[in-house]
Amino acid sequence: MGKRVLLRKCGHTKYQVRKDFSRTCNICSDTESPTTGTLFHKLKFRLLKAFYICFEMSTTTKSLSASQVARRYDISRQTAHYFMHKVREAMKSSESQKMDGKVQVDEFTIGGKEEGKQGRSYDTKKKKVLCAIQLSNQGKVKRFYAFKIPDYSSKSLRTIFDKHIDKTAYITTDEWKGYRPIKDYNITQKPSNDGKNFPILHKVIHQVKSWIRGIYSWVSEFNIDRYLAEYSFRINRSQSKETIFNNLIKRLIERKPIFQSQLVCP
């Protein structure tokens, strides 16, 4: 006989399983949904539809917009929007496996063109993003991480080193002065030459920008890290397509519930 499941609310292990897979405790009669304590908590549509959405978000090259999901699965756009953000929350890195070997770091912006704003403009209204890629010995992308930053200061730039890069990594950046104070990492700086000295990194940056522009048109600063987490999740598992869906479902089950108020800009 398999191991009995511990009911989350009461802690008892004796229960009856109902047709909808909820469990009713034999001792206190509390009924617990199978989605309780997960990111599927209080799902407003069938769980099977949620699995289909997760499958498409994790296995398709470009994913889908909330409008596409709403039409395809016959749910409201707002419901699709909120659920997809929960999925993106599960896609966020655990920061447990740091990049080593050859690593490149750079920043870029997301947003429309602004007159008189070139390079690292501090007063730009665009979203500032910091990113890093780990390259294989063959020069291919092994891993990619990105998140928003408030500015281009050394303090802000350091965050990606501490979160995602191992101290043994051989790191290359352009000649921006903000990287110079980061002395405890093995950093080599060289001219960007309009991205020509970092062709793979800039190709990925271009793909991220095109993906956001093509699928979503625009993303808010409040949620941009969730979109970047989605892109990183897929690219980091592009060589393990057979397990990417199972990996995502496991994350959705293990993560604590996130409520609608946490998905809306205050």
PDB file of C-alpha atoms in Angstrom, residues 1-186:
ATOM      1  CA  MET A   1       0.000   0.000   0.000  1.00  0.00           C
ATOM      2  CA  GLY A   2       1.320   3.454  -0.904  1.00  0.00           C
ATOM      3  CA  LYS A   3       2.317   6.095   1.592  1.00  0.00           C
ATOM      4  CA  ARG A   4      -0.651   8.015   2.992  1.00  0.00           C
ATOM      5  CA  VAL A   5      -0.818  11.705   2.188  1.00  0.00           C
ATOM      6  CA  LEU A   6      -0.662  14.153   5.083  1.00  0.00           C
ATOM      7  CA  LEU A   7      -3.651  16.498   4.962  1.00  0.00           C
ATOM      8  CA  ARG A   8      -2.313  20.047   4.921  1.00  0.00           C
ATOM      9  CA  LYS A   9      -4.908  21.694   7.159  1.00  0.00           C
ATOM     10  CA  CYS A  10      -5.416  19.182   9.980  1.00  0.00           C
ATOM     11  CA  GLY A  11      -2.297  17.024   9.633  1.00  0.00           C
ATOM     12  CA  HIS A  12      -4.231  13.732   9.721  1.00  0.00           C
ATOM     13  CA  THR A  13      -3.516  10.847   7.364  1.00  0.00           C
ATOM     14  CA  LYS A  14      -6.849   8.983   7.356  1.00  0.00           C
ATOM     15  CA  TYR A  15      -9.356  10.220   4.793  1.00  0.00           C
ATOM     16  CA  GLN A  16     -11.790   9.316   2.027  1.00  0.00           C
ATOM     17  CA  VAL A  17     -11.063  10.314  -1.573  1.00  0.00           C
ATOM     18  CA  ARG A  18     -14.043  11.834  -3.422  1.00  0.00           C
ATOM     19  CA  LYS A  19     -14.855  11.667  -7.137  1.00  0.00           C
ATOM     20  CA  ASP A  20     -13.306  15.111  -7.686  1.00  0.00           C
ATOM     21  CA  PHE A  21     -10.117  13.835  -5.964  1.00  0.00           C
ATOM     22  CA  SER A  22     -10.672  16.011  -2.888  1.00  0.00           C
ATOM     23  CA  ARG A  23     -10.014  14.315   0.464  1.00  0.00           C
ATOM     24  CA  THR A  24     -12.359  14.309   3.468  1.00  0.00           C
ATOM     25  CA  CYS A  25     -10.688  13.621   6.810  1.00  0.00           C
ATOM     26  CA  ASN A  26     -12.078  10.615   8.729  1.00  0.00           C
ATOM     27  CA  ILE A  27     -11.339  12.317  12.043  1.00  0.00           C
ATOM     28  CA  CYS A  28     -12.351  15.993  11.735  1.00  0.00           C
ATOM     29  CA  SER A  29     -14.410  15.820   8.486  1.00  0.00           C
ATOM     30  CA  ASP A  30     -12.478  18.674   6.866  1.00  0.00           C
ATOM     31  CA  THR A  31     -12.471  18.441   3.069  1.00  0.00           C
ATOM     32  CA  GLU A  32      -9.303  19.400   1.239  1.00  0.00           C
ATOM     33  CA  SER A  33      -8.929  20.089  -2.480  1.00  0.00           C
ATOM     34  CA  PRO A  34      -5.964  18.418  -4.236  1.00  0.00           C
ATOM     35  CA  THR A  35      -4.855  21.904  -5.313  1.00  0.00           C
ATOM     36  CA  THR A  36      -4.695  23.252  -1.746  1.00  0.00           C
ATOM     37  CA  GLY A  37      -1.289  24.701  -0.870  1.00  0.00           C
ATOM     38  CA  THR A  38      -0.146  24.818  -4.508  1.00  0.00           C
ATOM     39  CA  LEU A  39      -0.107  27.434  -7.259  1.00  0.00           C
ATOM     40  CA  PHE A  40      -3.226  25.716  -8.650  1.00  0.00           C
ATOM     41  CA  HIS A  41      -5.131  26.861  -5.538  1.00  0.00           C
ATOM     42  CA  LYS A  42      -8.567  28.376  -6.312  1.00  0.00           C
ATOM     43  CA  LEU A  43      -8.229  27.633 -10.014  1.00  0.00           C
ATOM     44  CA  LYS A  44     -11.234  29.071 -11.891  1.00  0.00           C
ATOM     45  CA  PHE A  45     -11.298  26.471 -14.674  1.00  0.00           C
ATOM     46  CA  ARG A  46     -10.683  22.755 -15.136  1.00  0.00           C
ATOM     47  CA  LEU A  47      -7.319  21.438 -14.013  1.00  0.00           C
ATOM     48  CA  LEU A  48      -6.850  19.655 -17.337  1.00  0.00           C
ATOM     49  CA  LYS A  49      -7.020  23.021 -19.136  1.00  0.00           C
ATOM     50  CA  ALA A  50      -4.401  24.355 -16.729  1.00  0.00           C
ATOM     51  CA  PHE A  51      -2.122  21.438 -17.635  1.00  0.00           C
ATOM     52  CA  TYR A  52      -2.553  22.182 -21.343  1.00  0.00           C
ATOM     53  CA  ILE A  53      -1.657  25.844 -20.764  1.00  0.00           C
ATOM     54  CA  CYS A  54       1.426  24.832 -18.771  1.00  0.00           C
ATOM     55  CA  PHE A  55       2.437  22.454 -21.555  1.00  0.00           C
ATOM     56  CA  GLU A  56       2.225  25.161 -24.208  1.00  0.00           C
ATOM     57  CA  MET A  57       4.028  27.748 -22.069  1.00  0.00           C
ATOM     58  CA  SER A  58       6.910  25.374 -21.382  1.00  0.00           C
ATOM     59  CA  THR A  59       7.361  23.530 -24.675  1.00  0.00           C
ATOM     60  CA  THR A  60       6.517  25.982 -27.464  1.00  0.00           C
ATOM     61  CA  THR A  61       9.275  28.267 -28.709  1.00  0.00           C
ATOM     62  CA  LYS A  62       7.385  31.530 -28.253  1.00  0.00           C
ATOM     63  CA  SER A  63       4.655  30.618 -25.727  1.00  0.00           C
ATOM     64  CA  LEU A  64       1.299  32.424 -25.966  1.00  0.00           C
ATOM     65  CA  SER A  65      -0.348  35.672 -24.970  1.00  0.00           C
ATOM     66  CA  ALA A  66      -3.218  35.802 -22.470  1.00  0.00           C
ATOM     67  CA  SER A  67      -5.601  36.664 -25.330  1.00  0.00           C
ATOM     68  CA  GLN A  68      -4.555  33.550 -27.254  1.00  0.00           C
ATOM     69  CA  VAL A  69      -4.982  31.357 -24.173  1.00  0.00           C
ATOM     70  CA  ALA A  70      -8.405  32.878 -23.443  1.00  0.00           C
ATOM     71  CA  ARG A  71      -9.674  32.115 -26.952  1.00  0.00           C
ATOM     72  CA  ARG A  72      -8.150  28.645 -27.147  1.00  0.00           C
ATOM     73  CA  TYR A  73      -9.368  27.421 -23.759  1.00  0.00           C
ATOM     74  CA  ASP A  74     -12.618  29.389 -23.494  1.00  0.00           C
ATOM     75  CA  ILE A  75     -11.738  31.369 -20.370  1.00  0.00           C
ATOM     76  CA  SER A  76     -11.656  35.120 -19.753  1.00  0.00           C
ATOM     77  CA  ARG A  77      -8.547  37.065 -20.694  1.00  0.00           C
ATOM     78  CA  GLN A  78      -8.125  38.259 -17.097  1.00  0.00           C
ATOM     79  CA  THR A  79      -8.317  34.690 -15.763  1.00  0.00           C
ATOM     80  CA  ALA A  80      -5.737  33.590 -18.343  1.00  0.00           C
ATOM     81  CA  HIS A  81      -3.521  36.571 -17.495  1.00  0.00           C
ATOM     82  CA  TYR A  82      -3.488  35.824 -13.756  1.00  0.00           C
ATOM     83  CA  PHE A  83      -2.953  32.081 -14.153  1.00  0.00           C
ATOM     84  CA  MET A  84      -0.083  32.581 -16.601  1.00  0.00           C
ATOM     85  CA  HIS A  85       1.632  34.867 -14.107  1.00  0.00           C
ATOM     86  CA  LYS A  86       1.327  32.095 -11.506  1.00  0.00           C
ATOM     87  CA  VAL A  87       3.019  29.747 -13.961  1.00  0.00           C
ATOM     88  CA  ARG A  88       5.774  32.312 -14.553  1.00  0.00           C
ATOM     89  CA  GLU A  89       6.209  32.570 -10.785  1.00  0.00           C
ATOM     90  CA  ALA A  90       6.916  28.831 -10.720  1.00  0.00           C
ATOM     91  CA  MET A  91       9.396  29.286 -13.569  1.00  0.00           C
ATOM     92  CA  LYS A  92      11.613  31.611 -11.518  1.00  0.00           C
ATOM     93  CA  SER A  93      15.093  30.323 -10.782  1.00  0.00           C
ATOM     94  CA  SER A  94      15.807  28.725  -7.418  1.00  0.00           C
ATOM     95  CA  GLU A  95      19.306  30.261  -7.652  1.00  0.00           C
ATOM     96  CA  SER A  96      20.731  26.950  -6.435  1.00  0.00           C
ATOM     97  CA  GLN A  97      22.888  26.168  -9.483  1.00  0.00           C
ATOM     98  CA  LYS A  98      25.306  28.940 -10.344  1.00  0.00           C
ATOM     99  CA  MET A  99      26.864  29.435 -13.763  1.00  0.00           C
ATOM    100  CA  ASP A 100      30.523  28.499 -14.159  1.00  0.00           C
ATOM    101  CA  GLY A 101      32.984  28.223 -17.021  1.00  0.00           C
ATOM    102  CA  LYS A 102      32.597  30.938 -19.683  1.00  0.00           C
ATOM    103  CA  VAL A 103      30.054  33.582 -18.686  1.00  0.00           C
ATOM    104  CA  GLN A 104      29.152  36.890 -20.334  1.00  0.00           C
ATOM    105  CA  VAL A 105      27.228  39.731 -18.663  1.00  0.00           C
ATOM    106  CA  ASP A 106      25.519  42.758 -20.206  1.00  0.00           C
ATOM    107  CA  GLU A 107      22.544  45.085 -19.810  1.00  0.00           C
ATOM    108  CA  PHE A 108      19.817  46.127 -22.214  1.00  0.00           C
ATOM    109  CA  THR A 109      16.550  48.050 -22.221  1.00  0.00           C
ATOM    110  CA  ILE A 110      12.999  47.098 -23.155  1.00  0.00           C
ATOM    111  CA  GLY A 111      10.664  49.757 -24.522  1.00  0.00           C
ATOM    112  CA  GLY A 112      10.098  52.032 -27.490  1.00  0.00           C
ATOM    113  CA  LYS A 113      12.544  54.517 -28.962  1.00  0.00           C
ATOM    114  CA  GLU A 114      13.209  57.748 -27.073  1.00  0.00           C
ATOM    115  CA  GLU A 115      14.622  60.851 -28.733  1.00  0.00           C
ATOM    116  CA  GLY A 116      17.987  61.985 -27.411  1.00  0.00           C
ATOM    117  CA  LYS A 117      18.478  58.805 -25.366  1.00  0.00           C
ATOM    118  CA  GLN A 118      21.425  56.631 -26.335  1.00  0.00           C
ATOM    119  CA  GLY A 119      23.535  54.144 -24.437  1.00  0.00           C
ATOM    120  CA  ARG A 120      23.039  53.876 -20.687  1.00  0.00           C
ATOM    121  CA  SER A 121      20.680  56.814 -20.105  1.00  0.00           C
ATOM    122  CA  TYR A 122      19.795  57.123 -16.435  1.00  0.00           C
ATOM    123  CA  ASP A 123      16.618  59.144 -17.069  1.00  0.00           C
ATOM    124  CA  THR A 124      15.125  56.757 -19.627  1.00  0.00           C
ATOM    125  CA  LYS A 125      11.577  55.471 -19.151  1.00  0.00           C
ATOM    126  CA  LYS A 126      12.563  52.111 -20.622  1.00  0.00           C
ATOM    127  CA  LYS A 127      12.908  49.053 -18.399  1.00  0.00           C
ATOM    128  CA  LYS A 128      16.552  48.363 -17.590  1.00  0.00           C
ATOM    129  CA  VAL A 129      17.482  44.681 -17.674  1.00  0.00           C
ATOM    130  CA  LEU A 130      20.645  42.886 -16.551  1.00  0.00           C
ATOM    131  CA  CYS A 131      21.457  39.511 -18.085  1.00  0.00           C
ATOM    132  CA  ALA A 132      24.103  36.780 -18.154  1.00  0.00           C
ATOM    133  CA  ILE A 133      24.733  33.734 -20.332  1.00  0.00           C
ATOM    134  CA  GLN A 134      26.864  30.672 -19.757  1.00  0.00           C
ATOM    135  CA  LEU A 135      28.540  29.345 -22.910  1.00  0.00           C
ATOM    136  CA  SER A 136      29.512  25.759 -23.650  1.00  0.00           C
ATOM    137  CA  ASN A 137      32.940  24.821 -24.989  1.00  0.00           C
ATOM    138  CA  GLN A 138      31.339  24.861 -28.439  1.00  0.00           C
ATOM    139  CA  GLY A 139      30.176  28.445 -27.917  1.00  0.00           C
ATOM    140  CA  LYS A 140      26.488  27.589 -27.494  1.00  0.00           C
ATOM    141  CA  VAL A 141      24.167  28.933 -24.797  1.00  0.00           C
ATOM    142  CA  LYS A 142      23.931  26.614 -21.786  1.00  0.00           C
ATOM    143  CA  ARG A 143      22.037  28.927 -19.433  1.00  0.00           C
ATOM    144  CA  PHE A 144      20.565  32.411 -19.429  1.00  0.00           C
ATOM    145  CA  TYR A 145      19.238  34.634 -16.637  1.00  0.00           C
ATOM    146  CA  ALA A 146      17.840  38.157 -16.699  1.00  0.00           C
ATOM    147  CA  PHE A 147      15.980  40.544 -14.404  1.00  0.00           C
ATOM    148  CA  LYS A 148      15.225  44.249 -14.117  1.00  0.00           C
ATOM    149  CA  ILE A 149      17.575  46.676 -12.375  1.00  0.00           C
ATOM    150  CA  PRO A 150      16.905  50.229 -11.152  1.00  0.00           C
ATOM    151  CA  ASP A 151      20.121  51.677 -12.609  1.00  0.00           C
ATOM    152  CA  TYR A 152      23.557  50.807 -13.991  1.00  0.00           C
ATOM    153  CA  SER A 153      25.469  51.261 -10.747  1.00  0.00           C
ATOM    154  CA  SER A 154      27.983  48.722  -9.518  1.00  0.00           C
ATOM    155  CA  LYS A 155      25.608  47.798  -6.684  1.00  0.00           C
ATOM    156  CA  SER A 156      22.827  46.940  -9.137  1.00  0.00           C
ATOM    157  CA  LEU A 157      25.132  45.106 -11.543  1.00  0.00           C
ATOM    158  CA  ARG A 158      26.545  42.983  -8.746  1.00  0.00           C
ATOM    159  CA  THR A 159      23.182  41.303  -8.109  1.00  0.00           C
ATOM    160  CA  ILE A 160      23.463  38.916 -11.051  1.00  0.00           C
ATOM    161  CA  PHE A 161      26.958  37.867  -9.952  1.00  0.00           C
ATOM    162  CA  ASP A 162      25.843  37.034  -6.422  1.00  0.00           C
ATOM    163  CA  LYS A 163      22.616  35.319  -7.508  1.00  0.00           C
ATOM    164  CA  HIS A 164      23.681  33.328 -10.539  1.00  0.00           C
ATOM    165  CA  ILE A 165      27.470  33.223 -11.111  1.00  0.00           C
ATOM    166  CA  ASP A 166      30.037  31.019  -9.398  1.00  0.00           C
ATOM    167  CA  LYS A 167      33.268  32.608  -8.186  1.00  0.00           C
ATOM    168  CA  THR A 168      35.241  30.190 -10.402  1.00  0.00           C
ATOM    169  CA  ALA A 169      33.614  31.449 -13.620  1.00  0.00           C
ATOM    170  CA  TYR A 170      35.570  33.287 -16.324  1.00  0.00           C
ATOM    171  CA  ILE A 171      33.412  36.358 -16.867  1.00  0.00           C
ATOM    172  CA  THR A 172      33.532  38.800 -19.764  1.00  0.00           C
ATOM    173  CA  THR A 173      31.775  42.181 -19.839  1.00  0.00           C
ATOM    174  CA  ASP A 174      32.048  45.327 -21.932  1.00  0.00           C
ATOM    175  CA  GLU A 175      34.040  48.306 -20.645  1.00  0.00           C
ATOM    176  CA  TRP A 176      31.261  49.934 -18.625  1.00  0.00           C
ATOM    177  CA  LYS A 177      32.727  51.462 -15.453  1.00  0.00           C
ATOM    178  CA  GLY A 178      30.067  49.895 -13.241  1.00  0.00           C
ATOM    179  CA  TYR A 179      31.778  46.503 -13.453  1.00  0.00           C
ATOM    180  CA  ARG A 180      35.187  47.741 -12.270  1.00  0.00           C
ATOM    181  CA  PRO A 181      34.476  47.754  -8.504  1.00  0.00           C
ATOM    182  CA  ILE A 182      33.387  44.095  -8.613  1.00  0.00           C
ATOM    183  CA  LYS A 183      36.842  42.811  -7.736  1.00  0.00           C
ATOM    184  CA  ASP A 184      36.015  39.451  -6.130  1.00  0.00           C
ATOM    185  CA  TYR A 185      34.985  37.851  -9.437  1.00  0.00           C
ATOM    186  CA  ASN A 186      37.249  36.913 -12.342  1.00  0.00           C
TER     187      ASN A 186
END
